[in-house]
PDB file of C-alpha atoms in Angstrom:
ATOM      1  CA  MET E   1     120.420  27.246 198.586  1.00 45.00           C
ATOM      2  CA  THR E   2     122.120  30.257 197.044  1.00 53.00           C
ATOM      3  CA  ARG E   3     125.211  28.710 195.436  1.00 62.00           C
ATOM      4  CA  THR E   4     125.239  28.452 191.647  1.00 71.00           C
ATOM      5  CA  PRO E   5     124.650  24.803 190.678  1.00 74.00           C
ATOM      6  CA  GLN E   6     127.263  22.939 188.619  1.00 83.00           C
ATOM      7  CA  HIS E   7     126.644  22.343 184.903  1.00 87.00           C
ATOM      8  CA  ALA E   8     126.460  18.572 185.352  1.00 91.00           C
ATOM      9  CA  GLU E   9     123.853  18.915 188.094  1.00 92.00           C
ATOM     10  CA  VAL E  10     121.769  21.263 185.963  1.00 94.00           C
ATOM     11  CA  ASP E  11     122.007  18.854 183.023  1.00 94.00           C
ATOM     12  CA  ARG E  12     120.907  15.902 185.148  1.00 96.00           C
ATOM     13  CA  VAL E  13     117.924  17.678 186.699  1.00 97.00           C
ATOM     14  CA  PHE E  14     116.590  19.137 183.445  1.00 96.00           C
ATOM     15  CA  HIS E  15     117.077  15.833 181.673  1.00 96.00           C
ATOM     16  CA  ALA E  16     115.139  14.122 184.478  1.00 97.00           C
ATOM     17  CA  LEU E  17     112.304  16.667 184.376  1.00 96.00           C
ATOM     18  CA  GLY E  18     112.149  16.585 180.567  1.00 94.00           C
ATOM     19  CA  ASP E  19     110.263  13.295 180.691  1.00 94.00           C
ATOM     20  CA  ARG E  20     106.508  13.330 181.242  1.00 93.00           C
ATOM     21  CA  THR E  21     106.356  10.029 183.154  1.00 95.00           C
ATOM     22  CA  ARG E  22     109.034  11.252 185.541  1.00 96.00           C
ATOM     23  CA  ARG E  23     107.083  14.474 186.132  1.00 96.00           C
ATOM     24  CA  LEU E  24     103.990  12.355 186.838  1.00 94.00           C
ATOM     25  CA  ILE E  25     106.023  10.398 189.414  1.00 96.00           C
ATOM     26  CA  ILE E  26     107.048  13.666 191.057  1.00 96.00           C
ATOM     27  CA  GLU E  27     103.463  14.923 191.077  1.00 94.00           C
ATOM     28  CA  LYS E  28     102.408  11.709 192.796  1.00 94.00           C
ATOM     29  CA  LEU E  29     105.240  11.808 195.348  1.00 95.00           C
ATOM     30  CA  SER E  30     104.428  15.422 196.233  1.00 93.00           C
ATOM     31  CA  GLU E  31     101.295  14.038 197.894  1.00 92.00           C
ATOM     32  CA  GLY E  32     103.357  11.791 200.153  1.00 92.00           C
ATOM     33  CA  PRO E  33     105.843   8.892 200.289  1.00 94.00           C
ATOM     34  CA  ILE E  34     104.698   5.748 198.536  1.00 94.00           C
ATOM     35  CA  SER E  35     106.061   2.279 197.756  1.00 94.00           C
ATOM     36  CA  VAL E  36     107.501   1.567 194.300  1.00 94.00           C
ATOM     37  CA  SER E  37     104.809  -0.999 193.518  1.00 91.00           C
ATOM     38  CA  ARG E  38     101.947   1.356 194.461  1.00 92.00           C
ATOM     39  CA  LEU E  39     103.603   4.112 192.463  1.00 93.00           C
ATOM     40  CA  ALA E  40     103.853   1.860 189.399  1.00 91.00           C
ATOM     41  CA  LYS E  41     100.195   0.763 189.289  1.00 89.00           C
ATOM     42  CA  PRO E  42      98.462   3.862 187.801  1.00 89.00           C
ATOM     43  CA  LEU E  43     101.389   4.619 185.482  1.00 89.00           C
ATOM     44  CA  GLU E  44     100.633   1.629 183.275  1.00 86.00           C
ATOM     45  CA  ILE E  45     104.276   0.865 182.575  1.00 89.00           C
ATOM     46  CA  THR E  46     106.372  -2.069 183.753  1.00 91.00           C
ATOM     47  CA  LEU E  47     107.866  -2.106 187.221  1.00 91.00           C
ATOM     48  CA  ALA E  48     111.313  -2.251 185.578  1.00 93.00           C
ATOM     49  CA  ALA E  49     110.595   0.985 183.702  1.00 94.00           C
ATOM     50  CA  VAL E  50     109.440   2.693 186.904  1.00 95.00           C
ATOM     51  CA  VAL E  51     112.619   1.588 188.683  1.00 95.00           C
ATOM     52  CA  GLN E  52     114.696   3.060 185.836  1.00 96.00           C
ATOM     53  CA  HIS E  53     112.829   6.373 186.028  1.00 97.00           C
ATOM     54  CA  LEU E  54     113.317   6.414 189.795  1.00 97.00           C
ATOM     55  CA  GLN E  55     117.063   5.920 189.336  1.00 97.00           C
ATOM     56  CA  VAL E  56     117.221   8.962 187.042  1.00 97.00           C
ATOM     57  CA  LEU E  57     115.200  10.972 189.557  1.00 98.00           C
ATOM     58  CA  GLU E  58     117.387   9.837 192.460  1.00 97.00           C
ATOM     59  CA  GLN E  59     120.602  10.702 190.613  1.00 97.00           C
ATOM     60  CA  SER E  60     119.326  14.231 190.041  1.00 96.00           C
ATOM     61  CA  GLY E  61     118.312  14.832 193.665  1.00 96.00           C
ATOM     62  CA  LEU E  62     114.577  14.992 192.981  1.00 97.00           C
ATOM     63  CA  VAL E  63     113.588  11.754 194.715  1.00 97.00           C
ATOM     64  CA  ARG E  64     114.938   9.618 197.524  1.00 96.00           C
ATOM     65  CA  THR E  65     114.176   5.911 197.933  1.00 95.00           C
ATOM     66  CA  GLU E  66     114.699   3.765 200.981  1.00 94.00           C
ATOM     67  CA  LYS E  67     114.310   0.030 201.476  1.00 93.00           C
ATOM     68  CA  THR E  68     112.730  -1.272 204.672  1.00 90.00           C
ATOM     69  CA  GLY E  69     112.412  -5.022 204.683  1.00 93.00           C
ATOM     70  CA  ARG E  70     111.024  -5.933 201.288  1.00 91.00           C
ATOM     71  CA  VAL E  71     109.408  -2.608 200.544  1.00 92.00           C
ATOM     72  CA  ARG E  72     111.170   0.282 198.801  1.00 93.00           C
ATOM     73  CA  THR E  73     109.573   3.617 199.631  1.00 95.00           C
ATOM     74  CA  CYS E  74     110.012   6.731 197.471  1.00 95.00           C
ATOM     75  CA  ARG E  75     109.753  10.296 198.611  1.00 95.00           C
ATOM     76  CA  ILE E  76     110.425  13.783 197.273  1.00 95.00           C
ATOM     77  CA  GLU E  77     113.899  15.228 197.795  1.00 94.00           C
ATOM     78  CA  SER E  78     114.046  19.000 197.538  1.00 92.00           C
ATOM     79  CA  SER E  79     117.659  19.595 196.433  1.00 94.00           C
ATOM     80  CA  GLY E  80     117.008  18.907 192.729  1.00 95.00           C
ATOM     81  CA  PHE E  81     114.197  21.461 192.707  1.00 95.00           C
ATOM     82  CA  SER E  82     116.514  24.036 194.246  1.00 94.00           C
ATOM     83  CA  VAL E  83     118.953  23.459 191.356  1.00 95.00           C
ATOM     84  CA  VAL E  84     116.245  24.360 188.831  1.00 96.00           C
ATOM     85  CA  GLU E  85     115.069  27.366 190.799  1.00 95.00           C
ATOM     86  CA  GLN E  86     118.628  28.635 191.215  1.00 95.00           C
ATOM     87  CA  TRP E  87     119.387  28.182 187.512  1.00 95.00           C
ATOM     88  CA  ILE E  88     116.333  30.281 186.627  1.00 95.00           C
ATOM     89  CA  ARG E  89     117.173  32.899 189.283  1.00 95.00           C
ATOM     90  CA  ASP E  90     120.718  33.208 187.891  1.00 93.00           C
ATOM     91  CA  ARG E  91     119.432  33.730 184.331  1.00 93.00           C
ATOM     92  CA  ARG E  92     116.753  36.150 185.502  1.00 92.00           C
ATOM     93  CA  SER E  93     119.241  38.228 187.468  1.00 91.00           C
ATOM     94  CA  LEU E  94     121.375  38.538 184.312  1.00 88.00           C
ATOM     95  CA  TRP E  95     118.587  39.783 182.085  1.00 86.00           C
ATOM     96  CA  GLU E  96     117.070  42.004 184.773  1.00 85.00           C
ATOM     97  CA  ARG E  97     120.449  43.647 185.424  1.00 82.00           C
ATOM     98  CA  ARG E  98     120.624  44.358 181.702  1.00 78.00           C
ATOM     99  CA  PHE E  99     117.177  45.994 181.792  1.00 72.00           C
ATOM    100  CA  ASP E 100     118.317  48.108 184.731  1.00 76.00           C
ATOM    101  CA  ARG E 101     121.388  49.278 182.819  1.00 77.00           C
ATOM    102  CA  LEU E 102     119.222  50.048 179.797  1.00 74.00           C
ATOM    103  CA  GLY E 103     116.813  52.016 181.963  1.00 77.00           C
ATOM    104  CA  ALA E 104     119.694  54.014 183.456  1.00 80.00           C
ATOM    105  CA  LEU E 105     121.029  54.775 179.963  1.00 78.00           C
ATOM    106  CA  LEU E 106     117.618  55.955 178.780  1.00 79.00           C
ATOM    107  CA  ALA E 107     117.175  58.128 181.875  1.00 80.00           C
ATOM    108  CA  GLU E 108     120.600  59.589 181.257  1.00 82.00           C
ATOM    109  CA  SER E 109     119.860  60.446 177.635  1.00 80.00           C
ATOM    110  CA  ASP E 110     116.558  62.061 178.732  1.00 76.00           C
ATOM    111  CA  GLU E 111     118.460  64.384 181.015  1.00 73.00           C
ATOM    112  CA  LYS E 112     120.699  65.628 178.207  1.00 65.00           C
TER     113      LYS E 112
ATOM    114  CA  MET Z   1     102.162  34.828 187.815  1.00 45.00           C
ATOM    115  CA  THR Z   2     100.236  32.922 190.476  1.00 53.00           C
ATOM    116  CA  ARG Z   3      97.853  30.829 188.357  1.00 62.00           C
ATOM    117  CA  THR Z   4      98.568  27.136 188.051  1.00 70.00           C
ATOM    118  CA  PRO Z   5      99.962  26.464 184.575  1.00 74.00           C
ATOM    119  CA  GLN Z   6      98.162  24.080 182.221  1.00 83.00           C
ATOM    120  CA  HIS Z   7      99.534  20.562 181.695  1.00 87.00           C
ATOM    121  CA  ALA Z   8     100.318  21.224 178.029  1.00 91.00           C
ATOM    122  CA  GLU Z   9     102.275  24.375 178.905  1.00 92.00           C
ATOM    123  CA  VAL Z  10     104.261  22.512 181.564  1.00 94.00           C
ATOM    124  CA  ASP Z  11     104.999  19.705 179.089  1.00 94.00           C
ATOM    125  CA  ARG Z  12     106.205  22.137 176.435  1.00 96.00           C
ATOM    126  CA  VAL Z  13     108.484  24.099 178.760  1.00 97.00           C
ATOM    127  CA  PHE Z  14     110.109  21.074 180.384  1.00 96.00           C
ATOM    128  CA  HIS Z  15     110.561  19.412 177.010  1.00 96.00           C
ATOM    129  CA  ALA Z  16     112.222  22.601 175.742  1.00 97.00           C
ATOM    130  CA  LEU Z  17     114.521  22.879 178.765  1.00 96.00           C
ATOM    131  CA  GLY Z  18     115.390  19.173 178.655  1.00 94.00           C
ATOM    132  CA  ASP Z  19     117.772  19.789 175.767  1.00 94.00           C
ATOM    133  CA  ARG Z  20     121.305  20.996 176.511  1.00 93.00           C
ATOM    134  CA  THR Z  21     121.682  23.077 173.325  1.00 95.00           C
ATOM    135  CA  ARG Z  22     118.435  24.885 174.074  1.00 96.00           C
ATOM    136  CA  ARG Z  23     119.644  25.641 177.605  1.00 96.00           C
ATOM    137  CA  LEU Z  24     122.883  27.004 176.104  1.00 94.00           C
ATOM    138  CA  ILE Z  25     120.785  29.249 173.844  1.00 96.00           C
ATOM    139  CA  ILE Z  26     118.907  30.524 176.905  1.00 96.00           C
ATOM    140  CA  GLU Z  27     122.139  31.128 178.797  1.00 94.00           C
ATOM    141  CA  LYS Z  28     123.432  33.173 175.864  1.00 94.00           C
ATOM    142  CA  LEU Z  29     120.191  35.155 175.479  1.00 95.00           C
ATOM    143  CA  SER Z  30     120.168  35.995 179.195  1.00 93.00           C
ATOM    144  CA  GLU Z  31     123.132  38.257 178.446  1.00 92.00           C
ATOM    145  CA  GLY Z  32     121.112  40.215 175.899  1.00 92.00           C
ATOM    146  CA  PRO Z  33     119.218  40.041 172.584  1.00 94.00           C
ATOM    147  CA  ILE Z  34     121.214  38.677 169.676  1.00 94.00           C
ATOM    148  CA  SER Z  35     120.662  37.849 165.998  1.00 95.00           C
ATOM    149  CA  VAL Z  36     120.037  34.225 164.980  1.00 94.00           C
ATOM    150  CA  SER Z  37     123.238  34.058 162.941  1.00 91.00           C
ATOM    151  CA  ARG Z  38     125.416  35.391 165.787  1.00 92.00           C
ATOM    152  CA  LEU Z  39     123.684  32.991 168.164  1.00 93.00           C
ATOM    153  CA  ALA Z  40     124.402  30.047 165.852  1.00 91.00           C
ATOM    154  CA  LYS Z  41     128.160  30.651 165.457  1.00 89.00           C
ATOM    155  CA  PRO Z  42     129.565  29.335 168.789  1.00 89.00           C
ATOM    156  CA  LEU Z  43     127.015  26.503 168.965  1.00 89.00           C
ATOM    157  CA  GLU Z  44     128.692  24.618 166.128  1.00 86.00           C
ATOM    158  CA  ILE Z  45     125.430  23.330 164.692  1.00 89.00           C
ATOM    159  CA  THR Z  46     123.708  24.262 161.441  1.00 91.00           C
ATOM    160  CA  LEU Z  47     121.635  27.400 161.194  1.00 91.00           C
ATOM    161  CA  ALA Z  48     118.637  25.189 160.373  1.00 93.00           C
ATOM    162  CA  ALA Z  49     119.103  23.309 163.659  1.00 94.00           C
ATOM    163  CA  VAL Z  50     119.326  26.578 165.599  1.00 95.00           C
ATOM    164  CA  VAL Z  51     116.120  27.803 163.963  1.00 95.00           C
ATOM    165  CA  GLN Z  52     114.375  24.571 164.987  1.00 96.00           C
ATOM    166  CA  HIS Z  53     115.560  24.914 168.581  1.00 97.00           C
ATOM    167  CA  LEU Z  54     114.363  28.534 168.589  1.00 97.00           C
ATOM    168  CA  GLN Z  55     110.934  27.440 167.414  1.00 97.00           C
ATOM    169  CA  VAL Z  56     110.658  25.010 170.335  1.00 97.00           C
ATOM    170  CA  LEU Z  57     111.785  27.736 172.729  1.00 98.00           C
ATOM    171  CA  GLU Z  58     109.339  30.244 171.255  1.00 97.00           C
ATOM    172  CA  GLN Z  59     106.427  27.826 171.478  1.00 97.00           C
ATOM    173  CA  SER Z  60     107.121  27.315 175.168  1.00 96.00           C
ATOM    174  CA  GLY Z  61     107.325  31.014 176.011  1.00 96.00           C
ATOM    175  CA  LEU Z  62     111.037  31.010 176.844  1.00 97.00           C
ATOM    176  CA  VAL Z  63     112.239  33.048 173.873  1.00 97.00           C
ATOM    177  CA  ARG Z  64     110.807  35.674 171.568  1.00 96.00           C
ATOM    178  CA  THR Z  65     112.122  36.401 168.075  1.00 95.00           C
ATOM    179  CA  GLU Z  66     111.449  39.414 165.917  1.00 94.00           C
ATOM    180  CA  LYS Z  67     112.390  40.161 162.336  1.00 93.00           C
ATOM    181  CA  THR Z  68     113.560  43.644 161.409  1.00 90.00           C
ATOM    182  CA  GLY Z  69     114.513  43.887 157.756  1.00 93.00           C
ATOM    183  CA  ARG Z  70     116.645  40.823 157.056  1.00 91.00           C
ATOM    184  CA  VAL Z  71     117.768  40.240 160.626  1.00 92.00           C
ATOM    185  CA  ARG Z  72     115.890  38.070 163.097  1.00 93.00           C
ATOM    186  CA  THR Z  73     116.670  39.006 166.701  1.00 95.00           C
ATOM    187  CA  CYS Z  74     116.086  36.650 169.644  1.00 95.00           C
ATOM    188  CA  ARG Z  75     115.488  37.626 173.225  1.00 95.00           C
ATOM    189  CA  ILE Z  76     114.463  36.020 176.507  1.00 95.00           C
ATOM    190  CA  GLU Z  77     110.751  35.844 177.273  1.00 94.00           C
ATOM    191  CA  SER Z  78     109.982  35.371 180.956  1.00 93.00           C
ATOM    192  CA  SER Z  79     106.588  33.615 180.851  1.00 94.00           C
ATOM    193  CA  GLY Z  80     108.027  30.126 180.238  1.00 95.00           C
ATOM    194  CA  PHE Z  81     110.288  30.479 183.266  1.00 95.00           C
ATOM    195  CA  SER Z  82     107.298  31.441 185.393  1.00 94.00           C
ATOM    196  CA  VAL Z  83     105.582  28.199 184.326  1.00 95.00           C
ATOM    197  CA  VAL Z  84     108.513  26.154 185.677  1.00 95.00           C
ATOM    198  CA  GLU Z  85     108.737  28.161 188.884  1.00 95.00           C
ATOM    199  CA  GLN Z  86     105.001  27.880 189.471  1.00 95.00           C
ATOM    200  CA  TRP Z  87     105.034  24.113 188.833  1.00 95.00           C
ATOM    201  CA  ILE Z  88     107.781  23.701 191.449  1.00 95.00           C
ATOM    202  CA  ARG Z  89     106.007  26.017 193.905  1.00 95.00           C
ATOM    203  CA  ASP Z  90     102.778  24.016 193.524  1.00 93.00           C
ATOM    204  CA  ARG Z  91     104.599  20.717 194.227  1.00 93.00           C
ATOM    205  CA  ARG Z  92     106.533  22.239 197.108  1.00 92.00           C
ATOM    206  CA  SER Z  93     103.386  23.611 198.741  1.00 91.00           C
ATOM    207  CA  LEU Z  94     101.857  20.120 198.588  1.00 89.00           C
ATOM    208  CA  TRP Z  95     104.739  18.375 200.290  1.00 86.00           C
ATOM    209  CA  GLU Z  96     105.299  21.164 202.814  1.00 85.00           C
ATOM    210  CA  ARG Z  97     101.612  21.131 203.779  1.00 82.00           C
ATOM    211  CA  ARG Z  98     101.979  17.403 204.382  1.00 78.00           C
ATOM    212  CA  PHE Z  99     104.982  18.022 206.641  1.00 72.00           C
ATOM    213  CA  ASP Z 100     102.947  20.599 208.573  1.00 76.00           C
ATOM    214  CA  ARG Z 101     100.118  18.120 209.085  1.00 77.00           C
ATOM    215  CA  LEU Z 102     102.611  15.485 210.201  1.00 75.00           C
ATOM    216  CA  GLY Z 103     104.166  17.959 212.639  1.00 77.00           C
ATOM    217  CA  ALA Z 104     100.730  18.807 214.062  1.00 80.00           C
ATOM    218  CA  LEU Z 105      99.918  15.117 214.505  1.00 79.00           C
ATOM    219  CA  LEU Z 106     103.201  14.477 216.310  1.00 80.00           C
ATOM    220  CA  ALA Z 107     102.663  17.487 218.578  1.00 81.00           C
ATOM    221  CA  GLU Z 108      99.150  16.220 219.356  1.00 82.00           C
ATOM    222  CA  SER Z 109     100.383  12.737 220.254  1.00 80.00           C
ATOM    223  CA  ASP Z 110     103.048  14.323 222.493  1.00 76.00           C
ATOM    224  CA  GLU Z 111     100.353  16.124 224.457  1.00 73.00           C
ATOM    225  CA  LYS Z 112      98.462  12.920 225.155  1.00 66.00           C
TER     226      LYS Z 112
END
């Protein structure tokens, strides 16, 4: 993904990743898809709280959940991660361009 | 940076980036170093609040501040961004490795 993410998307993803429990959920899901109930067990919070965290993660494109019969399975979704990476790349390109300009100016003044 | 960041570092950086005002500060600083007072103006929050946000950003390696005479100047510091990028890369490598294994298994079962 090379397009610059929208402000609202960026806000959602960083808000989602700002919570430690949600990052733990992502770390767990990186190892493979898992059911909501199995995901909840080691987290030591209520199932309702896990479901709420999953909703935040789904809305920010970091997780996808799917219901088959009575089991809801969660898996990683990569688009949210791309939003973060692109946001950082955009900032980095700004400050690196500035360094380049500064370098060119210094080189120029050396030549004089 | 290729080393895997420590949990506490990851926590600090994501907590710092989870706040919209702090992300606005970073977006501004990406354009170039600026004094605290000039940074505070368009944010429409008190100088004390800006200073607090800057402390959080400094502690997570996203911003550096330096006092020269009576002026404190803020600039982007890249190490915090590397922590985020590395955390995502580590997760991504886990789930991509899993996809590779899955692909290999499917190819194997095709051959049978």
